[in-house]
């Protein structure tokens, strides 16, 4: 495979920002879909911006125009243009069903998945991959009504079991993954400069919440110029970051959901920053490597993987649901135990022969 010869630094997508990191992944996956030859992604440093490697020269404007071709024409009907027919589901009509239409009864979800998988085998359709990146069929939950009538929430016998969605989407209030995707796309359609700004210099929009991926979107009164608390999300970066969800495999053991790079114990997102450029395919291998998920990372092993740093961002909690991810902070790396041992003095074990 020929190595890309062109590099474009994306100055707004910083390694230490969870929103910036996810937006960089979204940029990689969208350009992989759009370009004839696979692009690659790297970072200019442990806390530096993302770098996109391509076989053809791109500027920030031409890249933004290319990404904008994947905006949906009617986001209120189907906001995911790259994989239509997944985010346009209706909420299940059963009383007490989950608010998010992506939480589907498991039998229906498996029927959808089989259909998408058959299309993938027949003509390389991408919807099976997107479906399993957003909808977790391996971890199930009861409807609100069944939860209320079941004393032990782990006892799922006799109730309708619904799928869960990716943990990267923090749900609060009436938020759903489809309506967050829709709102981000609507802002980008209304003002096309949002995608260019996502790559170069973020534009925050009043009264836009984002998707709980950015702690600054909460817009506390002391952080905004007009002195009034307001939500201030970044539509362009959020739209790209939502596409970055496809990089993470969803897992689970029926009751407990999981995902690549997601710490289910601490409800935290942990991600690596790497030197050598990766394609979307090789990046999947890196993200799933055990040394990127350990609580005691070894610097020698990280170096061998080309990893310059690890960051983590726990999910905050609000009274009415999930809050935004906290700012990214470096994961402490244990001292290198594989370095050169201290030299020791050798002691003679036989008597020194006498002179003469």
PDB file of C-alpha atoms in Angstrom, residues 192-351:
ATOM      1  CA  UNK A 192     -21.820  25.664   6.084  1.00  0.00           C
ATOM      2  CA  UNK A 193     -18.870  27.435   7.748  1.00  0.00           C
ATOM      3  CA  UNK A 194     -19.398  25.264  10.844  1.00  0.00           C
ATOM      4  CA  UNK A 195     -17.549  22.322   9.285  1.00  0.00           C
ATOM      5  CA  UNK A 196     -14.558  24.459   8.278  1.00  0.00           C
ATOM      6  CA  UNK A 197     -14.551  25.976  11.771  1.00  0.00           C
ATOM      7  CA  UNK A 198     -14.609  22.478  13.285  1.00  0.00           C
ATOM      8  CA  UNK A 199     -11.237  21.831  11.656  1.00  0.00           C
ATOM      9  CA  UNK A 200      -9.595  25.215  12.261  1.00  0.00           C
ATOM     10  CA  UNK A 201     -11.234  27.291  15.002  1.00  0.00           C
ATOM     11  CA  UNK A 202     -14.403  26.257  16.800  1.00  0.00           C
ATOM     12  CA  UNK A 203     -17.563  28.360  16.626  1.00  0.00           C
ATOM     13  CA  UNK A 204     -19.773  28.016  19.668  1.00  0.00           C
ATOM     14  CA  UNK A 205     -23.503  28.510  19.211  1.00  0.00           C
ATOM     15  CA  UNK A 206     -25.816  29.788  21.945  1.00  0.00           C
ATOM     16  CA  UNK A 207     -28.650  27.470  22.993  1.00  0.00           C
ATOM     17  CA  UNK A 208     -27.066  24.473  21.258  1.00  0.00           C
ATOM     18  CA  UNK A 209     -26.327  21.657  23.684  1.00  0.00           C
ATOM     19  CA  UNK A 210     -24.109  19.419  21.574  1.00  0.00           C
ATOM     20  CA  UNK A 211     -24.141  15.717  22.431  1.00  0.00           C
ATOM     21  CA  UNK A 212     -22.583  15.760  25.917  1.00  0.00           C
ATOM     22  CA  UNK A 213     -19.095  15.338  24.471  1.00  0.00           C
ATOM     23  CA  UNK A 214     -17.687  18.732  25.530  1.00  0.00           C
ATOM     24  CA  UNK A 215     -17.675  20.128  29.070  1.00  0.00           C
ATOM     25  CA  UNK A 216     -17.495  23.717  27.775  1.00  0.00           C
ATOM     26  CA  UNK A 217     -20.860  23.319  26.048  1.00  0.00           C
ATOM     27  CA  UNK A 218     -22.592  23.756  29.416  1.00  0.00           C
ATOM     28  CA  UNK A 219     -21.915  27.500  29.179  1.00  0.00           C
ATOM     29  CA  UNK A 220     -21.773  28.500  32.852  1.00  0.00           C
ATOM     30  CA  UNK A 221     -22.497  32.178  33.495  1.00  0.00           C
ATOM     31  CA  UNK A 222     -18.887  33.036  34.406  1.00  0.00           C
ATOM     32  CA  UNK A 223     -17.618  31.510  31.133  1.00  0.00           C
ATOM     33  CA  UNK A 224     -19.668  33.567  28.645  1.00  0.00           C
ATOM     34  CA  UNK A 225     -19.450  37.235  27.736  1.00  0.00           C
ATOM     35  CA  UNK A 226     -23.086  38.136  28.464  1.00  0.00           C
ATOM     36  CA  UNK A 227     -22.921  36.692  32.004  1.00  0.00           C
ATOM     37  CA  UNK A 228     -25.943  34.409  31.636  1.00  0.00           C
ATOM     38  CA  UNK A 229     -25.811  30.630  31.783  1.00  0.00           C
ATOM     39  CA  UNK A 230     -26.506  29.160  28.356  1.00  0.00           C
ATOM     40  CA  UNK A 231     -25.560  26.063  26.417  1.00  0.00           C
ATOM     41  CA  UNK A 232     -22.814  26.715  23.867  1.00  0.00           C
ATOM     42  CA  UNK A 233     -22.065  23.691  21.731  1.00  0.00           C
ATOM     43  CA  UNK A 234     -19.922  23.340  18.617  1.00  0.00           C
ATOM     44  CA  UNK A 235     -22.176  21.990  15.823  1.00  0.00           C
ATOM     45  CA  UNK A 236     -19.474  21.240  13.260  1.00  0.00           C
ATOM     46  CA  UNK A 237     -17.185  19.377  15.661  1.00  0.00           C
ATOM     47  CA  UNK A 238     -20.160  17.568  17.191  1.00  0.00           C
ATOM     48  CA  UNK A 239     -21.391  16.418  13.770  1.00  0.00           C
ATOM     49  CA  UNK A 240     -17.931  15.042  12.957  1.00  0.00           C
ATOM     50  CA  UNK A 241     -17.557  13.469  16.416  1.00  0.00           C
ATOM     51  CA  UNK A 242     -20.851  11.586  16.097  1.00  0.00           C
ATOM     52  CA  UNK A 243     -19.431   9.948  12.969  1.00  0.00           C
ATOM     53  CA  UNK A 244     -16.405   8.984  15.067  1.00  0.00           C
ATOM     54  CA  UNK A 245     -18.601   6.602  17.086  1.00  0.00           C
ATOM     55  CA  UNK A 246     -18.181   4.039  14.313  1.00  0.00           C
ATOM     56  CA  UNK A 247     -14.573   3.432  15.456  1.00  0.00           C
ATOM     57  CA  UNK A 248     -15.716   1.712  18.653  1.00  0.00           C
ATOM     58  CA  UNK A 249     -16.988  -1.848  18.891  1.00  0.00           C
ATOM     59  CA  UNK A 250     -19.956  -2.347  21.249  1.00  0.00           C
ATOM     60  CA  UNK A 251     -19.777  -5.272  23.677  1.00  0.00           C
ATOM     61  CA  UNK A 252     -21.708  -6.507  26.694  1.00  0.00           C
ATOM     62  CA  UNK A 253     -22.780  -9.406  28.869  1.00  0.00           C
ATOM     63  CA  UNK A 254     -26.567  -8.937  28.635  1.00  0.00           C
ATOM     64  CA  UNK A 255     -26.907  -6.677  31.694  1.00  0.00           C
ATOM     65  CA  UNK A 256     -23.699  -4.633  31.495  1.00  0.00           C
ATOM     66  CA  UNK A 257     -22.884  -2.748  28.281  1.00  0.00           C
ATOM     67  CA  UNK A 258     -19.370  -2.032  27.095  1.00  0.00           C
ATOM     68  CA  UNK A 259     -17.449  -0.511  24.201  1.00  0.00           C
ATOM     69  CA  UNK A 260     -13.926  -0.160  22.909  1.00  0.00           C
ATOM     70  CA  UNK A 261     -12.035   2.530  24.887  1.00  0.00           C
ATOM     71  CA  UNK A 262     -14.906   2.900  27.376  1.00  0.00           C
ATOM     72  CA  UNK A 263     -14.227   2.170  31.076  1.00  0.00           C
ATOM     73  CA  UNK A 264     -17.502   0.713  32.349  1.00  0.00           C
ATOM     74  CA  UNK A 265     -16.331   0.843  35.980  1.00  0.00           C
ATOM     75  CA  UNK A 266     -15.576   4.575  36.054  1.00  0.00           C
ATOM     76  CA  UNK A 267     -17.865   5.543  33.141  1.00  0.00           C
ATOM     77  CA  UNK A 268     -14.919   7.162  31.417  1.00  0.00           C
ATOM     78  CA  UNK A 269     -13.610   7.486  27.878  1.00  0.00           C
ATOM     79  CA  UNK A 270      -9.909   6.571  27.580  1.00  0.00           C
ATOM     80  CA  UNK A 271      -8.042   7.065  24.316  1.00  0.00           C
ATOM     81  CA  UNK A 272      -4.478   6.848  22.946  1.00  0.00           C
ATOM     82  CA  UNK A 273      -2.511   9.394  20.947  1.00  0.00           C
ATOM     83  CA  UNK A 274      -0.125   7.884  18.398  1.00  0.00           C
ATOM     84  CA  UNK A 275       2.783   8.870  16.145  1.00  0.00           C
ATOM     85  CA  UNK A 276       2.634   6.597  13.058  1.00  0.00           C
ATOM     86  CA  UNK A 277      -0.303   7.390  10.740  1.00  0.00           C
ATOM     87  CA  UNK A 278      -3.141   4.840  10.894  1.00  0.00           C
ATOM     88  CA  UNK A 279      -5.920   3.989   8.485  1.00  0.00           C
ATOM     89  CA  UNK A 280      -9.419   3.443   9.855  1.00  0.00           C
ATOM     90  CA  UNK A 281      -8.772  -0.317   9.742  1.00  0.00           C
ATOM     91  CA  UNK A 282      -5.414  -0.372  11.528  1.00  0.00           C
ATOM     92  CA  UNK A 283      -6.690   2.157  14.038  1.00  0.00           C
ATOM     93  CA  UNK A 284      -9.360  -0.322  15.134  1.00  0.00           C
ATOM     94  CA  UNK A 285      -6.591  -2.753  16.078  1.00  0.00           C
ATOM     95  CA  UNK A 286      -4.758  -0.078  18.047  1.00  0.00           C
ATOM     96  CA  UNK A 287      -7.860   1.065  19.952  1.00  0.00           C
ATOM     97  CA  UNK A 288      -8.659  -2.516  20.920  1.00  0.00           C
ATOM     98  CA  UNK A 289      -5.137  -3.378  22.057  1.00  0.00           C
ATOM     99  CA  UNK A 290      -5.084  -4.346  25.781  1.00  0.00           C
ATOM    100  CA  UNK A 291      -2.239  -1.922  26.553  1.00  0.00           C
ATOM    101  CA  UNK A 292      -4.449   1.049  25.657  1.00  0.00           C
ATOM    102  CA  UNK A 293      -7.029  -0.019  28.267  1.00  0.00           C
ATOM    103  CA  UNK A 294      -4.915  -0.991  31.258  1.00  0.00           C
ATOM    104  CA  UNK A 295      -4.995   1.134  34.438  1.00  0.00           C
ATOM    105  CA  UNK A 296      -1.212   0.738  34.796  1.00  0.00           C
ATOM    106  CA  UNK A 297       0.223   1.370  31.307  1.00  0.00           C
ATOM    107  CA  UNK A 298       3.797   0.339  30.639  1.00  0.00           C
ATOM    108  CA  UNK A 299       5.811   3.002  28.750  1.00  0.00           C
ATOM    109  CA  UNK A 300       7.924   0.474  26.851  1.00  0.00           C
ATOM    110  CA  UNK A 301       4.876  -1.293  25.468  1.00  0.00           C
ATOM    111  CA  UNK A 302       3.194   2.002  24.606  1.00  0.00           C
ATOM    112  CA  UNK A 303       6.335   3.135  22.804  1.00  0.00           C
ATOM    113  CA  UNK A 304       6.420  -0.118  20.821  1.00  0.00           C
ATOM    114  CA  UNK A 305       2.826   0.568  19.742  1.00  0.00           C
ATOM    115  CA  UNK A 306       3.730   4.094  18.655  1.00  0.00           C
ATOM    116  CA  UNK A 307       1.609   5.634  21.429  1.00  0.00           C
ATOM    117  CA  UNK A 308       2.779   8.986  22.778  1.00  0.00           C
ATOM    118  CA  UNK A 309       0.124   9.515  25.465  1.00  0.00           C
ATOM    119  CA  UNK A 310      -3.101   8.213  26.970  1.00  0.00           C
ATOM    120  CA  UNK A 311      -5.978  10.461  28.058  1.00  0.00           C
ATOM    121  CA  UNK A 312      -9.136   9.852  30.022  1.00  0.00           C
ATOM    122  CA  UNK A 313     -12.363  11.825  30.472  1.00  0.00           C
ATOM    123  CA  UNK A 314     -15.006  10.567  32.925  1.00  0.00           C
ATOM    124  CA  UNK A 315     -18.683  11.172  32.242  1.00  0.00           C
ATOM    125  CA  UNK A 316     -20.241  13.741  34.582  1.00  0.00           C
ATOM    126  CA  UNK A 317     -23.694  13.226  36.064  1.00  0.00           C
ATOM    127  CA  UNK A 318     -26.626  15.633  36.179  1.00  0.00           C
ATOM    128  CA  UNK A 319     -29.801  15.386  38.300  1.00  0.00           C
ATOM    129  CA  UNK A 320     -31.803  14.391  35.207  1.00  0.00           C
ATOM    130  CA  UNK A 321     -29.298  12.110  33.455  1.00  0.00           C
ATOM    131  CA  UNK A 322     -25.833  12.004  31.935  1.00  0.00           C
ATOM    132  CA  UNK A 323     -23.701  15.118  31.762  1.00  0.00           C
ATOM    133  CA  UNK A 324     -20.888  16.021  29.361  1.00  0.00           C
ATOM    134  CA  UNK A 325     -17.502  14.366  29.364  1.00  0.00           C
ATOM    135  CA  UNK A 326     -14.959  16.037  31.634  1.00  0.00           C
ATOM    136  CA  UNK A 327     -11.851  17.657  30.132  1.00  0.00           C
ATOM    137  CA  UNK A 328      -9.285  15.087  29.049  1.00  0.00           C
ATOM    138  CA  UNK A 329      -6.446  14.494  31.471  1.00  0.00           C
ATOM    139  CA  UNK A 330      -3.279  12.397  30.976  1.00  0.00           C
ATOM    140  CA  UNK A 331      -3.276   8.848  32.288  1.00  0.00           C
ATOM    141  CA  UNK A 332      -0.256   8.416  34.605  1.00  0.00           C
ATOM    142  CA  UNK A 333       2.289   6.015  33.170  1.00  0.00           C
ATOM    143  CA  UNK A 334       4.174   3.772  35.573  1.00  0.00           C
ATOM    144  CA  UNK A 335       7.979   3.957  35.654  1.00  0.00           C
ATOM    145  CA  UNK A 336       9.669   1.839  33.028  1.00  0.00           C
ATOM    146  CA  UNK A 337      10.569  -1.403  34.737  1.00  0.00           C
ATOM    147  CA  UNK A 338      12.237  -2.751  31.614  1.00  0.00           C
ATOM    148  CA  UNK A 339      15.121  -0.269  31.578  1.00  0.00           C
ATOM    149  CA  UNK A 340      18.772  -1.140  32.035  1.00  0.00           C
ATOM    150  CA  UNK A 341      19.439  -2.546  35.506  1.00  0.00           C
ATOM    151  CA  UNK A 342      21.946  -0.803  37.747  1.00  0.00           C
ATOM    152  CA  UNK A 343      25.453  -2.077  37.337  1.00  0.00           C
ATOM    153  CA  UNK A 344      26.718  -4.066  40.303  1.00  0.00           C
ATOM    154  CA  UNK A 345      30.290  -4.551  41.508  1.00  0.00           C
ATOM    155  CA  UNK A 346      31.666  -7.984  40.699  1.00  0.00           C
ATOM    156  CA  UNK A 347      33.421  -9.694  43.606  1.00  0.00           C
ATOM    157  CA  UNK A 348      36.234 -12.138  43.035  1.00  0.00           C
ATOM    158  CA  UNK A 349      35.358 -15.660  44.115  1.00  0.00           C
ATOM    159  CA  UNK A 350      38.886 -17.138  44.003  1.00  0.00           C
ATOM    160  CA  UNK A 351      41.943 -15.922  45.860  1.00  0.00           C
TER     161      UNK A 351
END
